[in-house]
């Protein structure tokens, strides 16, 4: 068995690079070539949301934005001119919440989700095929899969150890729910992990059980399933040997979608403080095509404390941005903590961190100066978060300065929005909950009345909150244009033409701000990215069409023509 201490061996010494990095600068481009992109629509996403026809880049930074003639004159002789030919330029998109380590480190897990296998039986058959491959691969091979989501199956159907044992009898099987909060394992995996009917539930998590009390293979909460996953030596080995190259592949995918910055919301969850050195190594040789902003996972706190990692350690390519705490679970998994029971399940869900413990944790980390990203799906979890932030303020912390975020922030009541405004707490919406899971939220999770409180983009904008939206990839796919479309239309994947909470639709300009300017602010990077203003880093995306000029449902179909980072084309052209 791979030693967990070896898995985390990089520790403090691996982070020495952080101390010597220059903040707010990038070494990706050493020359000072001047480039003019002209003859199109340039939307710098400045405060006024102005519109221009050209932008000039000098070296790694934006030089000027304006008319073709004015920008060409500012660029001077010798500038290289690129004809936009009517295309549209925006700041590079920012993904403010995704799981980089999960995407890179667990990218070898096979997708058995509902977008690939529409029925339970199809998914089970695919898992059986994976078992055959595992048997052929050797005694140490596991069945590894991800994205299983019973809420999107028709009818909904959980995956138990008995189901898995029928198709995967001789190799351990680990299947991750699309939410990342639940996993399904077979009897062999339960045996390896030593889980029996006498095993107590871990704090903030639980084991599903059969009527006799024995584990049924459904693991609710990361505290229950991460220890099982860590027994998979093949996955642990991949994290140590292939993670850097896999991470560059994630950067390639982001660039193809016009995304120039990825905010990782659980750095260290899989391999501790060593993940930061792995992230930095991705940039060696100029091969990484997206910036990383890292929020450190609270579960790895001792590792980061020992390494003396601090907020803003790093540079413009990879920087530590804050501290992440998961306070509850997933609404569609019925583990998000609610004020009242779910619509079809007589449960309130789970507090992963009890309210009293959260108050202590928020006070301790905020006093250390950590910007906090607090995962809150259920309305009771959001109450707990707001109570904890209020307590920190009452104890002398300038909480507004820290730009504390509520991640997912799924269900919001009016009085909670008012409290957020008072505290300076910012919402970050998993907007694809509306599109992909909206019918589930309405019919199974919340009911037709409470579901109107899901992802309240218009309400928080009216309140003056600087909101953003995210994919939570791999929970839902990366894609900023798709998120813009969902915020503007709020239509349902399973029910074309059905609009969920139409009063929460926003103008396209507001949705663009949410994935550029606002996202840079929430990631503490507004001084360098998020808008195409002179002096900022030249991260931009060139689109074939203007999102303001097409039918709203077609925004997600706009083609990304080019993506630029640090004044260098990293996709297209």
Coordinates of C-alpha atoms in Angstrom, one line a residue:
X1 CA 0.0 0.0 0.0
X2 CA 1.4 3.5 -0.9
X3 CA 2.3 5.4 2.2
X4 CA 0.0 8.5 2.7
X5 CA 3.1 10.3 4.1
X6 CA 4.9 9.6 0.9
X7 CA 1.9 10.8 -1.1
X8 CA 2.3 14.2 0.7
X9 CA 6.1 14.1 0.8
X10 CA 6.7 17.4 -1.0
X11 CA 5.7 19.5 2.1
X12 CA 7.2 22.8 3.0
X13 CA 10.4 22.4 0.9
X14 CA 8.4 22.0 -2.3
X15 CA 6.9 25.5 -1.7
X16 CA 10.1 27.5 -1.6
X17 CA 9.5 28.8 -5.1
X18 CA 6.6 30.8 -3.7
X19 CA 8.7 33.2 -1.6
X20 CA 10.8 34.4 -4.5
X21 CA 8.0 35.0 -7.1
X22 CA 7.1 38.5 -8.2
X23 CA 3.5 39.2 -7.5
X24 CA 1.4 40.7 -10.3
X25 CA 3.9 40.0 -13.1
X26 CA 4.4 37.2 -15.5
X27 CA 7.5 35.9 -17.2
X28 CA 5.6 34.1 -20.0
X29 CA 6.7 36.7 -22.7
X30 CA 10.1 38.4 -22.7
X31 CA 9.8 40.3 -26.0
X32 CA 8.0 43.6 -26.5
X33 CA 6.3 43.0 -29.9
X34 CA 3.4 45.3 -30.5
X35 CA 0.3 43.7 -32.1
X36 CA -2.9 45.4 -33.3
X37 CA -6.2 43.5 -33.6
X38 CA -8.6 45.8 -35.6
X39 CA -11.6 45.7 -37.8
X40 CA -14.1 44.0 -35.4
X41 CA -15.9 44.5 -32.1
X42 CA -13.8 44.9 -29.0
X43 CA -15.6 44.8 -25.7
X44 CA -13.1 45.5 -22.9
X45 CA -15.7 45.0 -20.2
X46 CA -14.7 48.2 -18.5
X47 CA -17.0 49.9 -16.0
X48 CA -19.1 51.4 -18.7
X49 CA -19.2 48.3 -20.9
X50 CA -18.0 50.3 -23.8
X51 CA -17.6 49.1 -27.4
X52 CA -14.6 49.7 -29.7
X53 CA -13.2 48.3 -32.9
X54 CA -9.5 47.7 -32.1
X55 CA -7.1 46.7 -29.3
X56 CA -3.3 46.9 -29.2
X57 CA -1.0 44.6 -27.2
X58 CA 2.7 45.4 -26.3
X59 CA 4.6 42.5 -24.9
X60 CA 2.3 40.8 -22.3
X61 CA 0.0 43.7 -21.7
X62 CA -2.8 45.7 -23.2
X63 CA -1.5 49.0 -24.7
X64 CA -4.7 50.7 -26.0
X65 CA -8.3 50.1 -26.9
X66 CA -10.3 52.3 -29.2
X67 CA -11.0 53.0 -32.9
X68 CA -8.9 51.4 -35.6
X69 CA -7.1 54.6 -36.4
X70 CA -6.5 55.7 -32.8
X71 CA -5.2 52.3 -31.7
X72 CA -3.0 51.9 -34.8
X73 CA -1.5 55.3 -34.1
X74 CA -0.9 54.4 -30.5
X75 CA 0.9 51.2 -31.5
X76 CA 3.4 53.1 -33.7
X77 CA 5.5 51.9 -36.6
X78 CA 6.4 48.3 -36.9
X79 CA 3.3 46.9 -35.2
X80 CA 2.0 43.7 -36.5
X81 CA -1.6 44.1 -37.6
X82 CA -4.3 41.3 -37.5
X83 CA -7.6 41.8 -39.2
X84 CA -10.4 40.7 -37.0
X85 CA -12.7 40.6 -40.1
X86 CA -15.8 41.5 -38.0
X87 CA -15.1 39.1 -35.1
X88 CA -15.6 40.0 -31.5
X89 CA -12.9 40.4 -28.8
X90 CA -13.6 39.9 -25.1
X91 CA -11.3 39.6 -22.1
X92 CA -10.2 36.0 -21.6
X93 CA -12.9 34.1 -19.7
X94 CA -12.3 33.2 -16.1
X95 CA -13.6 30.0 -14.6
X96 CA -14.0 31.0 -10.9
X97 CA -14.8 27.6 -9.5
X98 CA -13.6 24.2 -10.8
X99 CA -11.7 21.3 -9.5
X100 CA -8.4 21.2 -11.2
X101 CA -6.8 18.4 -9.2
X102 CA -9.9 16.2 -9.6
X103 CA -10.0 16.9 -13.4
X104 CA -6.3 16.2 -13.9
X105 CA -5.7 13.6 -11.3
X106 CA -8.9 11.6 -11.8
X107 CA -9.2 12.3 -15.6
X108 CA -8.6 8.6 -16.2
X109 CA -11.9 7.7 -14.6
X110 CA -14.4 6.7 -17.2
X111 CA -17.5 8.9 -17.6
X112 CA -20.6 6.8 -17.0
X113 CA -22.9 9.8 -16.5
X114 CA -26.3 10.4 -18.0
X115 CA -25.0 12.4 -20.9
X116 CA -23.2 9.2 -22.0
X117 CA -25.5 6.5 -20.7
X118 CA -29.1 7.6 -20.3
X119 CA -30.4 4.6 -18.3
X120 CA -29.2 2.8 -15.2
X121 CA -28.9 -0.5 -17.1
X122 CA -26.7 1.1 -19.7
X123 CA -24.4 2.6 -17.0
X124 CA -24.2 -0.8 -15.2
X125 CA -23.3 -2.5 -18.4
X126 CA -20.5 0.0 -19.0
X127 CA -19.2 -0.7 -15.5
X128 CA -19.2 -4.4 -16.3
X129 CA -17.0 -3.7 -19.3
X130 CA -14.6 -1.7 -17.1
X131 CA -14.4 -4.7 -14.7
X132 CA -13.3 -6.9 -17.6
X133 CA -10.6 -4.4 -18.5
X134 CA -9.5 -4.2 -14.8
X135 CA -9.2 -8.0 -14.7
X136 CA -7.1 -8.0 -17.9
X137 CA -4.9 -5.2 -16.4
X138 CA -3.7 -7.1 -13.4
X139 CA -4.6 -7.8 -9.8
X140 CA -4.1 -4.3 -8.6
X141 CA -6.4 -2.7 -11.1
X142 CA -9.6 -1.0 -10.0
X143 CA -12.9 -0.3 -11.7
X144 CA -12.8 3.6 -11.9
X145 CA -15.7 5.7 -13.1
X146 CA -17.2 9.1 -12.5
X147 CA -20.2 11.3 -13.2
X148 CA -22.8 8.7 -12.2
X149 CA -26.0 10.7 -11.3
X150 CA -29.1 9.0 -10.2
X151 CA -31.1 12.2 -10.2
X152 CA -30.9 12.5 -14.0
X153 CA -31.8 8.8 -14.6
X154 CA -35.4 7.9 -15.5
X155 CA -36.5 6.7 -13.1
X156 CA -33.9 7.9 -10.5
X157 CA -31.9 4.9 -9.2
X158 CA -29.1 4.7 -6.7
X159 CA -26.1 2.4 -7.2
X160 CA -25.4 0.0 -4.4
X161 CA -22.7 -2.5 -3.7
X162 CA -25.0 -5.3 -4.7
X163 CA -25.5 -3.8 -8.1
X164 CA -21.8 -3.3 -8.5
X165 CA -20.9 -6.8 -7.2
X166 CA -23.1 -8.3 -9.9
X167 CA -21.0 -6.7 -12.7
X168 CA -17.6 -6.2 -10.8
X169 CA -17.2 -9.2 -8.5
X170 CA -13.4 -9.5 -8.3
X171 CA -11.9 -6.0 -8.5
X172 CA -12.5 -3.0 -6.3
X173 CA -14.9 -0.6 -7.9
X174 CA -15.1 3.2 -7.1
X175 CA -17.7 5.3 -8.9
X176 CA -17.8 9.0 -8.2
X177 CA -21.1 10.8 -8.3
X178 CA -21.3 13.8 -10.6
X179 CA -21.5 16.1 -7.6
X180 CA -18.2 14.9 -6.2
X181 CA -19.9 14.6 -2.8
X182 CA -21.1 11.0 -3.1
X183 CA -19.3 7.8 -4.2
X184 CA -20.5 4.2 -4.9
X185 CA -18.2 1.2 -4.2
X186 CA -18.6 -2.6 -4.4
X187 CA -18.0 -5.2 -1.7
X188 CA -14.4 -5.6 -2.6
X189 CA -13.7 -1.9 -2.0
X190 CA -15.6 -2.0 1.3
X191 CA -13.5 -4.9 2.4
X192 CA -10.2 -3.2 1.5
X193 CA -11.3 -0.1 3.4
X194 CA -12.4 -2.2 6.4
X195 CA -15.9 -0.8 6.5
X196 CA -18.4 -3.0 8.3
X197 CA -21.8 -2.6 10.1
X198 CA -19.8 -1.7 13.2
X199 CA -18.0 1.2 11.5
X200 CA -19.3 4.5 12.8
X201 CA -20.1 7.3 10.4
X202 CA -17.2 9.8 10.1
X203 CA -17.9 13.4 11.3
X204 CA -19.7 15.4 8.6
X205 CA -20.4 12.3 6.4
X206 CA -22.3 9.0 6.5
X207 CA -22.3 5.5 5.1
X208 CA -25.4 4.2 3.4
X209 CA -26.6 1.0 5.0
X210 CA -28.8 -1.9 4.3
X211 CA -31.6 -2.9 6.7
X212 CA -29.2 -5.0 8.8
X213 CA -26.9 -2.0 9.2
X214 CA -24.2 -3.3 6.9
X215 CA -22.7 -0.7 4.4
X216 CA -24.6 -0.6 1.1
X217 CA -21.7 0.9 -0.8
X218 CA -23.1 4.5 -1.0
X219 CA -20.7 6.9 0.7
X220 CA -22.1 10.3 1.5
X221 CA -19.5 13.1 1.9
X222 CA -15.8 13.4 1.1
X223 CA -14.9 12.3 4.6
X224 CA -16.4 8.9 3.8
X225 CA -15.2 8.3 0.3
X226 CA -11.7 9.9 0.0
X227 CA -10.2 7.4 2.4
X228 CA -11.5 4.6 0.2
X229 CA -10.2 6.3 -3.0
X230 CA -6.7 6.7 -1.5
X231 CA -6.4 2.9 -1.3
X232 CA -6.3 2.9 -5.0
X233 CA -2.5 2.8 -5.6
X234 CA -2.9 3.3 -9.4
X235 CA -4.7 6.6 -8.8
X236 CA -2.2 7.7 -6.2
X237 CA 0.7 6.9 -8.5
X238 CA -0.9 8.9 -11.3
X239 CA -1.0 11.9 -9.0
X240 CA 2.7 11.6 -8.4
X241 CA 3.9 10.8 -11.9
X242 CA 1.5 12.0 -14.5
X243 CA -0.3 14.9 -12.9
X244 CA 1.8 17.8 -14.4
X245 CA 1.2 16.6 -18.0
X246 CA -2.5 15.9 -17.3
X247 CA -2.8 19.4 -15.9
X248 CA -1.4 20.9 -19.1
X249 CA -4.1 19.0 -20.9
X250 CA -6.7 20.8 -18.8
X251 CA -5.0 24.0 -19.9
X252 CA -5.4 23.0 -23.5
X253 CA -9.1 22.3 -23.0
X254 CA -9.6 25.7 -21.3
X255 CA -7.8 27.6 -24.1
X256 CA -10.0 26.0 -26.7
X257 CA -13.0 27.4 -24.8
X258 CA -11.6 30.9 -24.5
X259 CA -10.8 30.4 -20.8
X260 CA -7.5 31.9 -19.7
X261 CA -7.8 31.6 -15.9
X262 CA -9.0 28.6 -13.8
X263 CA -9.7 28.9 -10.1
X264 CA -9.1 25.6 -8.4
X265 CA -11.5 25.2 -5.5
X266 CA -9.9 22.3 -3.6
X267 CA -6.2 22.6 -3.9
X268 CA -4.6 19.9 -1.8
X269 CA -7.7 17.7 -1.4
X270 CA -6.0 14.7 -3.2
X271 CA -2.3 15.1 -2.4
X272 CA -1.8 17.9 0.1
X273 CA 0.6 20.9 -0.2
X274 CA 2.6 19.2 -2.9
X275 CA -0.1 20.1 -5.4
X276 CA 1.1 23.7 -5.5
X277 CA 4.6 22.6 -6.7
X278 CA 2.9 20.4 -9.4
X279 CA 0.9 23.4 -10.5
X280 CA 4.0 25.5 -10.8
X281 CA 5.8 22.8 -12.7
X282 CA 3.1 23.0 -15.4
X283 CA 4.4 26.4 -16.5
X284 CA 8.0 25.2 -17.2
X285 CA 8.8 25.6 -20.8
X286 CA 5.7 27.9 -21.5
X287 CA 3.5 24.9 -22.2
X288 CA 0.6 25.7 -19.8
X289 CA -2.2 27.7 -21.5
X290 CA -4.2 28.9 -18.5
X291 CA -3.5 30.7 -15.3
X292 CA -4.4 29.0 -11.9
X293 CA -5.8 30.7 -8.9
X294 CA -5.7 28.2 -6.0
X295 CA -8.1 28.0 -3.0
X296 CA -6.6 25.7 -0.4
X297 CA -8.8 22.8 0.8
X298 CA -9.4 23.1 4.5
X299 CA -9.0 19.3 4.9
X300 CA -5.4 19.7 4.0
X301 CA -4.9 22.6 6.5
X302 CA -2.1 21.1 8.6
X303 CA 0.0 20.5 5.5
X304 CA -0.4 24.1 4.3
X305 CA 0.2 25.5 7.8
X306 CA 3.4 23.5 8.1
X307 CA 4.5 24.8 4.7
X308 CA 3.7 28.3 5.8
X309 CA 1.7 29.0 2.7
X310 CA 0.1 32.5 2.7
X311 CA -2.5 34.3 0.6
X312 CA -1.1 35.8 -2.6
X313 CA 1.9 33.5 -2.6
X314 CA 2.9 33.0 -6.2
X315 CA 2.8 35.1 -9.4
X316 CA 0.5 36.1 -12.2
X317 CA 0.6 32.6 -13.6
X318 CA -0.1 30.6 -10.4
X319 CA -1.2 32.2 -7.2
X320 CA -2.7 31.2 -3.9
X321 CA -6.0 33.1 -3.7
X322 CA -7.8 31.8 -0.6
X323 CA -9.1 29.1 1.7
X324 CA -11.9 26.7 0.9
X325 CA -14.3 25.1 3.4
X326 CA -17.1 22.8 2.4
X327 CA -20.0 23.3 4.9
X328 CA -22.6 20.9 3.4
X329 CA -23.3 18.6 0.6
X330 CA -25.2 18.4 -2.7
X331 CA -28.8 19.4 -3.1
X332 CA -29.5 16.9 -5.9
X333 CA -27.9 14.3 -3.7
X334 CA -30.1 15.3 -0.8
X335 CA -27.1 16.2 1.3
X336 CA -27.2 20.0 1.1
X337 CA -28.4 21.2 4.5
X338 CA -31.9 22.7 4.4
X339 CA -34.1 24.7 6.7
X340 CA -37.0 22.3 5.9
X341 CA -37.0 18.7 4.5
X342 CA -36.6 18.1 0.8
X343 CA -39.6 17.9 -1.4
X344 CA -39.5 14.1 -1.9
X345 CA -37.1 13.0 0.9
X346 CA -37.7 13.3 4.6
X347 CA -34.3 14.6 5.4
X348 CA -32.6 18.0 6.1
X349 CA -29.3 16.9 4.5
X350 CA -25.9 17.2 6.2
X351 CA -23.7 19.8 7.8
X352 CA -20.2 18.8 6.9
X353 CA -19.1 21.4 9.4
X354 CA -21.4 22.0 12.3
X355 CA -22.3 25.7 12.8
X356 CA -20.4 26.1 16.0
X357 CA -17.3 24.6 14.4
X358 CA -17.7 26.8 11.4
X359 CA -17.8 30.0 13.5
X360 CA -14.5 29.0 15.1
X361 CA -12.9 28.0 11.7
X362 CA -14.0 31.2 9.9
X363 CA -12.8 33.4 12.8
X364 CA -9.4 31.6 12.9
X365 CA -8.7 31.7 9.2
X366 CA -10.1 35.2 8.6
X367 CA -7.9 36.5 11.4
X368 CA -4.9 35.0 9.5
X369 CA -6.0 37.1 6.5
X370 CA -7.4 34.3 4.4
X371 CA -10.0 35.2 1.8
X372 CA -12.6 32.4 2.3
X373 CA -14.7 30.4 -0.2
X374 CA -17.4 28.7 1.8
X375 CA -19.4 26.0 0.0
X376 CA -23.1 26.4 0.8
X377 CA -25.8 24.6 -1.1
X378 CA -28.8 24.4 1.2
X379 CA -30.4 27.5 2.8
X380 CA -29.6 26.3 6.3
X381 CA -25.9 26.0 5.3
X382 CA -26.0 29.5 3.9
X383 CA -27.6 30.7 7.2
X384 CA -24.7 29.0 9.1
X385 CA -22.1 30.7 6.8
X386 CA -23.7 34.1 7.3
X387 CA -23.8 33.6 11.0
X388 CA -20.1 32.7 11.1
X389 CA -19.1 35.7 9.0
X390 CA -21.2 38.0 11.3
X391 CA -19.5 36.5 14.3
X392 CA -16.1 37.2 12.7
X393 CA -17.0 40.8 12.1
X394 CA -18.3 41.2 15.7
X395 CA -14.8 39.9 16.8
X396 CA -13.0 42.6 14.9
X397 CA -12.3 41.1 11.5
X398 CA -12.8 43.3 8.4
X399 CA -14.7 40.7 6.6
X400 CA -15.6 42.9 3.6
X401 CA -11.9 43.3 2.8
X402 CA -11.6 39.5 2.5
X403 CA -14.3 39.2 -0.3
X404 CA -15.8 36.1 1.3
X405 CA -17.6 33.9 -1.2
X406 CA -20.5 31.5 -0.9
X407 CA -19.9 28.8 -3.4
X408 CA -22.9 27.4 -5.3
X409 CA -25.2 29.6 -3.1
X410 CA -28.0 27.6 -4.6
X411 CA -31.1 28.6 -2.6
X412 CA -31.3 32.3 -1.5
X413 CA -34.1 34.0 0.4
X414 CA -34.5 37.7 0.3
X415 CA -33.3 38.3 3.8
X416 CA -30.1 36.3 3.1
X417 CA -29.4 38.5 0.1
X418 CA -29.8 41.5 2.4
X419 CA -27.4 40.0 4.9
X420 CA -24.8 39.2 2.2
X421 CA -24.9 42.9 1.0
X422 CA -24.4 44.1 4.6
X423 CA -21.4 41.8 5.2
X424 CA -19.9 42.2 1.7
X425 CA -20.3 38.4 1.1
X426 CA -20.3 37.5 -2.6
X427 CA -22.4 34.8 -4.4
X428 CA -20.8 32.3 -6.8
X429 CA -23.6 30.3 -8.6
X430 CA -23.3 26.9 -10.2
X431 CA -25.5 28.2 -13.0
X432 CA -25.7 24.8 -14.8
X433 CA -27.9 23.6 -11.9
X434 CA -30.6 25.5 -13.7
X435 CA -30.1 24.0 -17.2
X436 CA -29.1 20.4 -16.5
X437 CA -30.8 19.8 -13.1
X438 CA -33.7 22.3 -13.1
X439 CA -36.4 19.7 -13.7
X440 CA -34.9 17.6 -10.9
X441 CA -34.7 20.5 -8.5
X442 CA -38.4 21.3 -9.3
X443 CA -39.9 17.8 -9.2
X444 CA -37.7 16.0 -6.7
X445 CA -35.5 18.3 -4.6
X446 CA -37.3 21.6 -3.8
X447 CA -40.8 21.5 -5.3
X448 CA -42.2 24.1 -7.7
X449 CA -42.3 27.0 -5.1
X450 CA -38.9 26.8 -3.4
X451 CA -37.1 26.1 -6.8
X452 CA -37.9 29.7 -7.7
X453 CA -35.1 30.6 -5.3
X454 CA -32.4 28.7 -7.3
X455 CA -29.4 30.7 -8.6
X456 CA -30.9 34.2 -8.2
X457 CA -28.7 36.1 -10.5
X458 CA -31.1 39.0 -11.2
X459 CA -32.0 39.4 -7.5
X460 CA -28.4 39.7 -6.4
X461 CA -27.5 42.0 -9.2
X462 CA -30.4 44.3 -8.2
X463 CA -29.0 44.3 -4.7
X464 CA -25.6 45.5 -6.0
X465 CA -23.7 42.3 -5.3
X466 CA -20.7 41.4 -7.6
X467 CA -21.9 37.9 -8.5
X468 CA -20.2 35.3 -10.6
X469 CA -21.1 31.9 -12.1
X470 CA -19.1 28.7 -12.4
X471 CA -19.2 25.2 -13.8
X472 CA -17.8 23.3 -10.9
X473 CA -16.1 21.2 -13.6
X474 CA -16.1 18.2 -13.7
X475 CA -19.6 18.4 -12.0
X476 CA -20.7 20.2 -15.2
X477 CA -18.6 20.8 -18.3
X478 CA -16.3 23.8 -18.7
X479 CA -17.7 26.5 -21.0
X480 CA -18.2 30.2 -20.3
X481 CA -20.4 30.8 -23.4
X482 CA -22.8 28.1 -22.2
X483 CA -22.9 29.7 -18.7
X484 CA -23.8 33.1 -20.3
X485 CA -26.6 31.4 -22.3
X486 CA -28.0 29.8 -19.2
X487 CA -28.0 33.0 -17.1
X488 CA -29.7 34.9 -20.0
X489 CA -32.3 32.2 -20.9
X490 CA -32.6 29.8 -17.9
X491 CA -34.0 27.0 -20.1
X492 CA -34.1 23.4 -19.1
X493 CA -32.1 20.7 -20.9
X494 CA -34.8 18.0 -20.4
X495 CA -37.7 20.3 -21.3
X496 CA -36.8 22.6 -24.3
X497 CA -38.7 25.8 -24.0
X498 CA -39.4 25.6 -20.3
X499 CA -37.9 28.6 -18.4
X500 CA -37.1 28.2 -14.7
X501 CA -37.6 31.3 -12.5
X502 CA -37.9 33.7 -15.5
X503 CA -37.6 36.8 -13.2
X504 CA -34.0 35.7 -12.5
X505 CA -32.9 36.1 -16.1
X506 CA -30.2 38.7 -16.7
X507 CA -29.0 40.8 -19.7
X508 CA -26.2 39.4 -21.7
X509 CA -23.9 42.2 -20.6
X510 CA -24.4 41.2 -16.9
X511 CA -23.6 37.5 -17.7
X512 CA -20.4 38.5 -19.6
X513 CA -19.3 40.5 -16.5
X514 CA -19.9 37.5 -14.4
X515 CA -17.3 35.4 -16.3
X516 CA -14.7 38.2 -16.8
X517 CA -14.6 41.4 -14.7
X518 CA -16.6 40.1 -11.6
X519 CA -14.7 36.8 -11.7
X520 CA -11.4 38.5 -11.6
X521 CA -12.6 40.5 -8.6
X522 CA -13.7 37.4 -6.7
X523 CA -10.4 35.7 -7.4
X524 CA -8.4 38.8 -6.1
X525 CA -6.9 39.4 -9.6
X526 CA -8.8 42.4 -10.9
X527 CA -5.6 44.4 -11.0
X528 CA -4.2 42.2 -13.8
X529 CA -7.0 40.3 -15.6
X530 CA -10.8 40.5 -16.2
X531 CA -10.9 43.4 -18.5
X532 CA -9.0 44.7 -21.5
X533 CA -7.8 48.0 -20.1
X534 CA -4.3 49.5 -20.7
X535 CA -1.7 48.0 -18.4
X536 CA -3.6 44.8 -17.7
X537 CA -2.3 41.4 -18.9
X538 CA -3.3 40.7 -22.5
X539 CA -5.6 37.8 -22.0
X540 CA -8.4 37.8 -24.6
X541 CA -10.7 35.6 -26.6
X542 CA -11.7 36.2 -30.2
X543 CA -15.3 35.0 -31.0
X544 CA -16.8 34.4 -34.4
X545 CA -20.0 36.3 -33.3
X546 CA -21.0 38.9 -30.7
X547 CA -22.9 37.3 -27.9
X548 CA -25.1 40.4 -27.8
X549 CA -26.1 40.0 -31.4
X550 CA -27.3 36.4 -31.7
X551 CA -30.4 34.7 -30.3
X552 CA -29.8 34.0 -26.6
X553 CA -30.1 30.2 -27.0
X554 CA -27.4 30.3 -29.7
X555 CA -24.8 32.0 -27.4
X556 CA -23.4 28.6 -26.4
X557 CA -22.9 27.7 -30.1
X558 CA -20.6 30.7 -30.8
X559 CA -17.2 29.4 -32.0
X560 CA -14.1 30.4 -30.2
X561 CA -11.7 31.5 -33.0
X562 CA -8.6 32.4 -31.0
X563 CA -7.5 32.6 -27.3
X564 CA -4.6 34.8 -26.2
X565 CA -2.7 34.7 -22.9
X566 CA 0.1 37.1 -22.0
X567 CA -0.1 38.6 -25.4
X568 CA 0.5 35.3 -27.0
X569 CA -1.9 33.2 -29.1
X570 CA -2.4 29.9 -27.3
X571 CA -5.4 28.6 -29.4
X572 CA -6.5 29.0 -33.0
X573 CA -5.0 31.3 -35.6

